[in-house]
Structures are given as structure tokens and as C-alpha cells.
Amino acid sequence: MSATMESEAWLAGRAGRETWPEIQGMMEVGRMLHGRGWSLATSSNYSVRLSQDPFRLLLTKSGMDKGRLTPADFVVVDEHGRPLPGEPRPSAETMLHVVAAQRSSIGAVLHTHSVWGTLLSDVYHSLGHVRLHGYEMIKALDGVSTHDHELEIPIYENTQDIGSLAEEIAERFEDDTKPKMHGFLIRRHGLYTWGRDLDEARRHVEGFEFLLEVAGRALTLRSALPAGLVAPPVSL
Amino acid sequence: MSATMESEAWLAGRAGRETWPEIQGMMEVGRMLHGRGWSLATSSNYSVRLSQDPFRLLLTKSGMDKGRLTPADFVVVDEHGRPLPGEPRPSAETMLHVVAAQRSSIGAVLHTHSVWGTLLSDVYHSLGHVRLHGYEMIKALDGVSTHDHELEIPIYENTQDIGSLAEEIAERFEDDTKPKMHGFLIRRHGLYTWGRDLDEARRHVEGFEFLLEVAGRALTLRSALPAGLVAPPVSL
Amino acid sequence: MSATMESEAWLAGRAGRETWPEIQGMMEVGRMLHGRGWSLATSSNYSVRLSQDPFRLLLTKSGMDKGRLTPADFVVVDEHGRPLPGEPRPSAETMLHVVAAQRSSIGAVLHTHSVWGTLLSDVYHSLGHVRLHGYEMIKALDGVSTHDHELEIPIYENTQDIGSLAEEIAERFEDDTKPKMHGFLIRRHGLYTWGRDLDEARRHVEGFEFLLEVAGRALTLRSALPAGLVAPPVSL
Amino acid sequence: MSATMESEAWLAGRAGRETWPEIQGMMEVGRMLHGRGWSLATSSNYSVRLSQDPFRLLLTKSGMDKGRLTPADFVVVDEHGRPLPGEPRPSAETMLHVVAAQRSSIGAVLHTHSVWGTLLSDVYHSLGHVRLHGYEMIKALDGVSTHDHELEIPIYENTQDIGSLAEEIAERFEDDTKPKMHGFLIRRHGLYTWGRDLDEARRHVEGFEFLLEVAGRALTLRSALPAGLVAPPVSL
């Protein structure tokens, strides 16, 4: 059976898309993230892995209002980020989802586009990362059991060449000399994070966006402190 | 047939106003924009073009609470911004909607009145514009396919003489020596933007308001940065 | 007929409190203002005048969660701020509502307690007022037809002696040498504003709270501006 | 009867958990606090005392999304913070709830994790407390009848050794030489507060979070003030 026939058979076996829990879950996530201002203006995109072999990833279509997603606003892609036959055009950033979701430990990927994520990814770009330490919220990330943990969020330059960026990120996933990566920022663009399932990815988004707001307001407070108060830590 | 008779015939052919999708759409937009604090205190106004020939524009009435719009809160005007016979008084800013909606590429116009729009239109007024570059969110604007785009948002002085301002804006639309205008600010007042339809205008509002908040917070962060961090770009 | 008998007769004639539109209106206002963070922790209070002669004012009871008001959470008071027979204890600030609602042009009074109102009423207290000029939002206030209007918001010292404060405010209402007062601030406490009816009072709350946020963020931006940008006006 | 048999008998007598008002109440509190961004990423936890003798405390389970709590997301613990037989694992911070709820005047405990609480608990940590004075909102706290009250919010270092922290807090409760404690902060972590019942604890959370935002913004405004304006008080 050719790959195309396989894909068609696979899709035929998954009718009734409006009842898929993965779609209902992403529609709800979209309302929440759009409501908080982290997915405005059709920015950002979400995905959930449907199966690992063959690799099938369900992804928000390009250009949809994330506060008003419908079951028609999703596309199924394969391991090369190509839509299955009959499926619409996926987002330009599809491969960033694919490289994450191909890892067996990752079942869902969420990309957000917040004001603080945009600002922090810019201010800290020259350092290559935002580093945070000592915040209880860091324990929201999978596998972190103490606030006494140094979180490093890599920052990548924004680019229209998503293929190269996806490769760079795939290499970072494989680099065992570095601490486990729970998410990354793209400069003046936003956050990618993920989890074993959609609930965990959602917890990671909330944790990261909280920490980015804390880091941004800490920077602003820093210059305002009178003698006698100690500035919040600034990652350098 | 006189213009008045024509108008009456046109209106008679469009009964059942409570079912118009254009009205339902603007009621929903109003709840969203009021909820975000971008349309408080009956400020701002919205419009959708009903037909191009004859020109008929459906506009929010003056002084309505945008979070609680009802089908009775809209007025139909002609190409001179005059209400059709029997229609109530439109907003003083009607002609700003008309000059935009007379362009064939524009089907809906949204005006918002946010805190950041008010502040930025003031701080940058002496330069005549806010310029933004390199932000991914700029791609929310129609026809922009890369973040490597210089967005220029013109700023006009606030005035009670809406007629002159409308003429100035009409000229800017026709000025091919300048980059395409996706929206403009009125000083200490707010944003006008538009789109081919209400969904696109809504995407543009969200994109602009996001960028204005980023630009405002970037200005504030600027003075707070310790050595080693690089300030976000400030449009000058 | 004694005043007490009159009051009892009056109350008897107004059964079915759960259907009163004044109560439904204030319950909705409460959900909105609590949602925005302007009426947290049972702070703030609202009133609507039921009749002018005899003077009857319907007021939120003391200590109620404004996001969850029920028809039982209101009290009817007379022109001395005393509850009618059988009615519960009103808020300590009742007389601030009474002095406003006794004016024939005022039918509803709203008190809010926002972060920016708390801060601005403190920062500007030594001047006795916040003055704002040139903002379009000033036109949200009744009778103001141009942004070229100087709005003066008086600031009173906070006090537990509400009686004296109420007298001071009654005098300010009568002082024709001063511009019309649309609202006032109490230091480190919050805003009082009003309108001909609840809808107008609601518009005024939204307008004032917007302007207070603009004024507070303008102050913060001021110190951050690079050369070439002009600081927003600071009331002095 | 052994303690275990007693516990089993007690639980058996409380079937139909989905109808418990304590659970319905905490589910609603969770939606509100998550909506405001004070309980993101499964952070924070809530409890209500079910009975004093035997001591039974109903507590949110560890790791639940506070915006989507269900009746299955709660656990009953005894006076040692141990789950009753058959009950799931409680949060690591259970003993902080137990030491508060063992006091006869306290029936509910709420822990939140806000951006401003995180920042203020850090900036003021070296002083050991945040002190606030003169704000009307302080009257939201039980037993405070005037804004002319000095509120002291103790700050404790964050730790994984919850047992020691719980002991330290139990001692502070017993220390009559210090002013009544309405809540405390844990450094870079968040706020604990409580009340006679869930409604009072909820009022205290809203009051504290409001005051923490005021204190944080007051610090930021301080450095921005032009000559002629007076800085808000900074606790030192």
C-alpha cells in the first residue's frame, strides 16, 4: 500500500471529526489562551499527536481566530509536516510542532504569542536565553521537584526559514550536555512549549507565561527600588 | 426615482434587522472589545459596508454601550455619511468610516480606544507616526508576509472638525508614494483599522492593540535595563 | 400619617423585590465592576434613587461580594441615610450617596475602588485634585462636547467621619464658582461618580477609570522616555 | 474504635461528594482565582474545615487545574495532614493549611500564587515583611475598622521542608506580642490567607491581592514622579 493510500485509509477510519476529544480540547485551550491575550490576531498554533506509527499530528490550520476555533479549523499532517490527502494547508510553523511531537515523551505542543514573551525574547536575545532561578512556579514544569532549579529558556532568532530552525531545535532536543528543555522562545515572536498530553502542555504554557510576566515586571521594578530593598534576580 | 425614494426602497428590502449577520457580528465584536477595555464608556464605533452601489454603510449609533449592543443600536448611512430616511443620528465620526469603506478593498472598519493607543498616540505625536519593525505580530496585517517589515502607523491630531480629518485621510489612502496604510491613530483618542470583512478588521484590531502594548511596555522597560541587556527598539 | 407609617406603606407598595429593574441593573453592574477588579473584597457600593418625594434611595448593603449580589443585598434609606423600618444596616458611606442623589439631576451613584484610583488619589493628594486635559475620553462625561476641556477631579482625605465629608461634598455641589463636578476621589480609597440613571453612571465609571489608568501609566512612562519623544501631560 | 475505623465511619457518613457545598464553593473559587491569573499552572491550593472534632479538612488534591476542578479533585485529611483511608495523596503544602484550620476561628484557607505576590515577597524579603498603612482596602480584613491601621504581612523563605515552616507559622499564630496575622507570604511563591468561612477567606484573598498590586505599582511609580508630587508610602 502506498503512503497516500495508507493516509487515505487512516483518515477514513477517523470520521466524525466534530467529536474528537483532541479537537474539543484544543478549541477550549484556544478560548482560554485568546481570552488571556496570548493568542491574539490568529497568532500562535496548537497541536496534538494522534498516532506515533504512522506519525499523525493534528494541528490548527493557518490563520484561524483562536478564540473561535471550530472542528473544521484543524489539519492532519505526517512526519514531514505534509497535510494528508484532502487536508488543507497547515501553518508555516508546522515543522516546529513536528520535531517536538516526534519525541515519544511529547504528545501535545502549544505556541503562544504574549506581550511579555515578545518583550523578554527581545531583551534577552543577546544572551541567547532567559535564565530563572528560585521561583516556586518553576515546579509547574514536568520533572522539576524544587524551586531551587535553574531554568534556562533558549531564545532563537526569528526567521522565515522554519526548516533550519526546526533542525536547530531537533539538535537541541538531542543534546544531552544541556539541561532538559521544557520550552523555547523565538525573538519578538513568542513561546513554544509542550507536554505528554494537552493538559500538561497547558500547565506548561501557564507556568512559562507567568514566569515571563514576573521576569518582565522584575526588570521594571529594579530601577525603581529605594535603598534598603533588594532587586529581584535578573538573569545575566 | 429620487435619492430619498431609492433609499426608502432599499431599506424596505432589508427588513428583519435583528437577523442581519452584520449586526450579529458587530454585537459580538463589541462584547469582545468592551471586555478587553478597548471600547469603554460608549467610546469607539464599528461599521460594515452593506452595499457598494448604492453605497450603504451600517454603523453603530452614537453613545451606545459597546458591551451591550442591540439590533436597534445601528444606523444605515449613505456615501455622504447621512442617515437614510427614518434612521437615527449617526456618530460624529461617521465620515472616518465612510472614507475607508468607500475603497473597494475595505468592507469593515473598527475604531478602538485603548489605554496604550491613547498613550502612544500622544508620546509619538511629535514624530507624526509610530514605527515598528521586526515583530512577528506585524504579519497579522493583510499582505505582510515577513516580520522584516517596517510598519508605520500615522498619527493625526485630534479635532472636532471630522470633515477635514476625513479629507486628510482620504488623501493618505491615495498617496502611492507611502507604504500601504493598515490603520491610523488619532492623538489621545485611539485607533482606526479595517479589513476586507469584519473578521479581517477584527484580526487587525487585535494585532495593532497587541503591538501598541508591546511598544508602550518596551518604552517603560528601556530605562530599567541593567548593563548587558539590549533595549527593545524605540521608533524614532 | 407618621414618617414611619409612611415608610411602611411605601415599602408595602413595592413588593417582589427580586423583579425590580434597579436591583437587576445593580447586580449586573456589580458583576462587571468586580470582574474588572474595581470592586474587589466587598469594597465599593452602588445606589439608585427610587423616588424623589419622599426621598427613597436603594443602596447595596454593607459587606456584600459585588460579583455575587442577590436581591436580598440591598437596603432602602431615606433622606437622612436611615434604613426604612425592617430594612438592614446600610453601608457606612451611605450619606455620600444621599448627598449626590438628592440633586434632581442625579439618579444613580457608583463608587469603585480600583488600583489606579487608589494610587492616583494618593500621588495627587497634595494638589487637591487630578487635572486632565485633551483626552477624547473626557467626552464620556455628561455635557462635555470637546476633548479640549479641563477636567478636574477633586481629591478628599479619607476619613471615618463620613458625615463631615458628606457636608463638604454637598458644599462643592453648590459652589457655582467651580466647574461642574462629575466625580471625586477619596485618598487611597477610590472614586465616586454618578449620572442621571444607572447607564449614565456606568458610562462615567468606565470613563473615569480609563482616564485614571492613562494618567497613572503616563506618569510611569514619563521617566522612561528617550530624547525626541514628548512626555504625556502631567497634571500639576 | 481505632482511628482508622473512626475515619472510615466518618467518610461513610459523608457520601454524595458531588453535592457538598464545600466542594461546590471551592470549585467556584478556583474558576475565579484561575481567571484572574492568581492560580495558574495548577499552583496554589484551597481548603475548608469539615469538622473540628475529629479534625477533618477538605483540601484540593495536588496538581489539579484550578480553573477546572471537579468533585474528584479533593482529599480529606486529619490533624496530621494524613489522607483518610482510601483518599488520594494531598498537596505537599497540606500542613500549612492544617496549622491554620486547627484554630477555632479559621474555617477556610486559600493559597494564591500571583505575579505581584511573587515579586513583593522577593523585594521585601530582606525586611521580613511588607507593611502597609492608610489604605481603605485594609478594612477588608476581619476586625479592622479603620484605614488608619498598620498591616504587617510576614514573609517566610521558600522551602521544601514544609514541616518546619508549618511549625514556624503555628508559633506566629500563638505569639500575642505581635499584631493579628491575616495572611503571610512565602518568598517568590505566594500568599496564604484564611477566614471564618470560605466567603471570608475569599474576601481576604481579594483584599490582599489588591493591596499587593497597589504596593508593587506604587514602587514603580515612585521613581517616575516629577517634583511637586508625593510618592506613595513605601514600607521600610
Coordinates of C-alpha atoms in Angstrom, one line a residue, chain C:
Chain C
M1 CA -49.6 59.7 58.9
S2 CA -46.2 59.4 60.7
A3 CA -42.9 59.1 58.8
T4 CA -42.7 55.5 60.0
M5 CA -46.2 54.7 58.8
E6 CA -45.5 56.4 55.5
S7 CA -42.3 54.4 55.1
E8 CA -44.1 51.2 55.8
A9 CA -46.9 52.0 53.4
W10 CA -44.3 52.9 50.8
L11 CA -42.4 49.6 51.2
A12 CA -45.6 47.6 51.2
G13 CA -46.4 49.1 47.8
R14 CA -43.1 47.8 46.4
A15 CA -43.2 44.0 46.8
G16 CA -41.5 41.5 44.6
R17 CA -38.1 43.0 45.1
E18 CA -36.4 40.3 43.0
T19 CA -38.1 41.7 39.9
W20 CA -37.1 45.4 40.4
P21 CA -35.1 46.6 37.4
E22 CA -33.0 48.8 39.7
I23 CA -31.8 45.7 41.5
Q24 CA -31.3 43.7 38.3
G25 CA -29.3 46.6 37.0
M26 CA -27.0 46.9 40.0
M27 CA -26.5 43.1 40.1
E28 CA -25.2 43.3 36.5
V29 CA -23.1 46.4 37.2
G30 CA -21.6 44.5 40.2
R31 CA -20.6 41.5 38.1
M32 CA -19.0 43.8 35.5
L33 CA -17.1 46.0 38.0
H34 CA -16.0 43.1 40.2
G35 CA -14.8 41.3 37.0
R36 CA -12.6 44.3 36.1
G37 CA -11.1 44.4 39.6
W38 CA -12.7 47.7 40.5
S39 CA -15.0 46.3 43.3
L40 CA -12.9 43.6 45.0
A41 CA -13.2 42.3 48.5
T42 CA -16.7 43.7 49.1
S43 CA -15.3 47.2 48.6
S44 CA -17.4 49.9 46.9
N45 CA -21.1 50.4 46.8
Y46 CA -23.9 51.4 44.4
S47 CA -27.2 53.2 44.6
V48 CA -30.2 54.1 42.5
R49 CA -32.9 56.7 43.6
L50 CA -36.3 55.1 43.7
S51 CA -38.3 58.3 44.3
Q52 CA -37.6 61.9 45.0
D53 CA -40.6 62.8 47.2
P54 CA -40.5 61.0 49.6
F55 CA -36.8 60.5 49.0
R56 CA -36.0 56.8 48.7
L57 CA -32.6 55.5 47.8
L58 CA -31.9 51.9 47.1
L59 CA -28.3 51.0 48.1
T60 CA -26.1 48.0 48.3
K61 CA -25.9 46.6 51.9
S62 CA -22.6 46.7 53.7
G63 CA -20.1 44.0 53.1
M64 CA -21.6 42.2 50.1
D65 CA -19.4 40.5 47.4
K66 CA -20.1 42.7 44.4
G67 CA -19.6 39.9 41.9
R68 CA -22.4 37.9 43.5
L69 CA -25.1 40.3 44.6
T70 CA -28.6 38.9 45.2
P71 CA -31.9 40.8 45.6
A72 CA -31.5 40.4 49.3
D73 CA -28.3 42.5 49.3
F74 CA -30.0 46.0 49.0
V75 CA -31.5 48.4 51.5
V76 CA -33.9 51.3 51.1
V77 CA -32.9 54.5 53.0
D78 CA -34.5 57.9 53.5
E79 CA -33.0 61.4 53.1
H80 CA -31.1 61.1 56.3
G81 CA -29.5 57.8 55.2
R82 CA -31.6 55.9 57.7
P83 CA -32.9 52.5 56.7
L84 CA -36.7 52.2 56.4
P85 CA -38.4 50.1 59.1
G86 CA -37.4 46.4 58.7
E87 CA -34.5 47.2 56.4
P88 CA -31.0 46.1 57.3
R89 CA -28.0 48.3 58.2
P90 CA -26.7 50.3 55.2
S91 CA -23.0 51.0 54.4
A92 CA -21.1 53.5 56.5
E93 CA -20.7 55.6 53.3
T94 CA -24.5 55.9 52.8
M95 CA -24.5 59.7 53.2
L96 CA -22.1 60.2 50.3
H97 CA -24.7 58.6 48.1
V98 CA -27.5 60.6 49.7
V99 CA -26.0 64.0 49.1
A100 CA -25.4 63.2 45.5
A101 CA -28.8 61.5 44.8
Q102 CA -30.7 64.4 46.5
R103 CA -29.8 66.5 43.5
S104 CA -32.6 66.3 40.9
S105 CA -30.1 65.7 38.0
I106 CA -28.6 62.6 39.7
G107 CA -30.5 59.3 39.7
A108 CA -27.7 56.8 40.4
V109 CA -24.3 56.8 42.2
L110 CA -21.4 54.3 41.7
H111 CA -18.4 54.0 44.0
T112 CA -15.4 52.0 42.8
H113 CA -12.1 51.0 44.4
S114 CA -9.5 50.4 41.7
V115 CA -5.7 50.1 41.9
W116 CA -5.2 53.2 39.7
G117 CA -7.8 55.2 41.6
T118 CA -6.1 54.3 44.9
L119 CA -2.6 55.3 43.6
L120 CA -3.6 58.5 41.8
S121 CA -5.7 59.8 44.7
D122 CA -2.5 59.4 46.8
V123 CA 0.1 60.8 44.4
Y124 CA -2.0 63.9 43.6
H125 CA -3.5 64.4 47.1
S126 CA -1.1 67.2 47.9
L127 CA -2.5 69.2 45.0
G128 CA -6.1 68.5 46.0
H129 CA -7.1 67.2 42.6
V130 CA -6.1 65.4 39.4
R131 CA -6.5 67.6 36.3
L132 CA -6.7 66.0 32.9
H133 CA -6.9 67.9 29.6
G134 CA -7.1 67.0 25.9
Y135 CA -8.1 63.4 26.2
E136 CA -11.0 62.3 23.9
M137 CA -12.3 60.1 26.8
I138 CA -13.3 63.2 28.7
K139 CA -16.2 63.4 26.3
A140 CA -17.7 60.4 28.0
L141 CA -18.8 62.8 30.8
D142 CA -22.2 64.3 30.6
G143 CA -22.3 67.8 29.0
V144 CA -18.7 67.7 27.7
S145 CA -18.7 68.1 23.9
T146 CA -15.0 68.5 23.2
H147 CA -11.7 66.9 24.3
D148 CA -10.4 70.5 24.7
H149 CA -11.9 70.5 28.2
E150 CA -10.1 70.7 31.5
L151 CA -11.4 68.0 33.8
E152 CA -10.7 68.5 37.5
I153 CA -11.3 65.5 39.8
P154 CA -11.3 66.7 43.5
I155 CA -9.5 64.5 46.0
Y156 CA -10.7 64.4 49.6
E157 CA -8.7 63.0 52.5
N158 CA -10.0 59.6 53.7
T159 CA -11.9 59.7 57.0
Q160 CA -14.1 57.6 59.2
D161 CA -16.2 60.8 59.8
I162 CA -18.4 60.3 56.7
G163 CA -20.9 63.0 58.0
S164 CA -18.3 65.8 57.7
L165 CA -17.1 64.6 54.3
A166 CA -20.7 64.4 53.0
E167 CA -21.2 68.0 54.1
E168 CA -18.0 69.1 52.3
I169 CA -19.2 67.4 49.1
A170 CA -22.7 68.9 49.4
E171 CA -21.0 72.3 49.5
R172 CA -18.8 71.6 46.5
F173 CA -22.0 70.6 44.5
E174 CA -23.5 74.0 45.4
D175 CA -20.3 76.0 44.6
D176 CA -21.1 77.6 41.2
T177 CA -17.6 79.3 41.0
K178 CA -16.1 75.8 40.3
P179 CA -16.5 73.7 37.2
K180 CA -19.3 71.0 37.2
M181 CA -18.2 68.0 39.3
H182 CA -18.7 64.6 37.6
G183 CA -16.9 62.6 40.3
F184 CA -14.4 62.8 43.1
L185 CA -11.7 60.7 44.6
I186 CA -11.1 59.8 48.3
R187 CA -7.4 59.4 49.1
R188 CA -6.1 55.8 49.0
H189 CA -9.7 54.7 48.7
G190 CA -11.4 55.2 45.4
L191 CA -13.8 57.0 43.1
Y192 CA -17.4 58.3 43.4
T193 CA -19.3 59.2 40.3
W194 CA -22.9 59.4 39.2
G195 CA -25.4 60.0 36.4
R196 CA -29.0 60.8 35.6
D197 CA -29.6 57.0 35.6
L198 CA -27.6 53.8 36.1
D199 CA -26.5 53.6 32.5
E200 CA -25.0 57.1 32.6
A201 CA -23.3 56.4 36.0
R202 CA -21.8 53.3 34.4
R203 CA -20.5 55.2 31.5
H204 CA -18.9 57.7 33.9
V205 CA -17.3 55.0 35.9
E206 CA -15.8 53.4 32.8
G207 CA -14.6 56.9 31.5
F208 CA -13.0 57.9 34.8
E209 CA -11.3 54.5 35.4
F210 CA -9.9 54.6 31.9
L211 CA -8.6 58.1 32.4
L212 CA -7.0 57.2 35.8
E213 CA -5.2 54.3 34.2
V214 CA -4.0 56.6 31.4
A215 CA -2.8 59.1 33.9
G216 CA -1.0 56.5 36.0
R217 CA 0.8 54.9 33.1
A218 CA 1.6 58.4 31.7
L219 CA 3.4 59.2 34.9
T220 CA 5.3 55.9 34.7
L221 CA 6.3 56.4 31.0
R222 CA 7.4 59.9 31.7
S223 CA 10.7 58.9 33.3
A224 CA 11.4 56.3 30.6
L225 CA 11.3 58.5 27.5
P226 CA 14.3 58.8 25.3
A227 CA 15.2 62.3 23.9
G228 CA 13.0 63.1 20.9
L229 CA 9.8 61.9 22.5
V230 CA 7.4 64.2 24.3
A231 CA 6.1 63.3 27.7
P232 CA 2.4 63.0 28.2
P233 CA 0.9 65.9 30.2
V234 CA 1.2 65.6 34.0
S235 CA -1.4 67.5 35.9
L236 CA 0.4 69.9 38.3

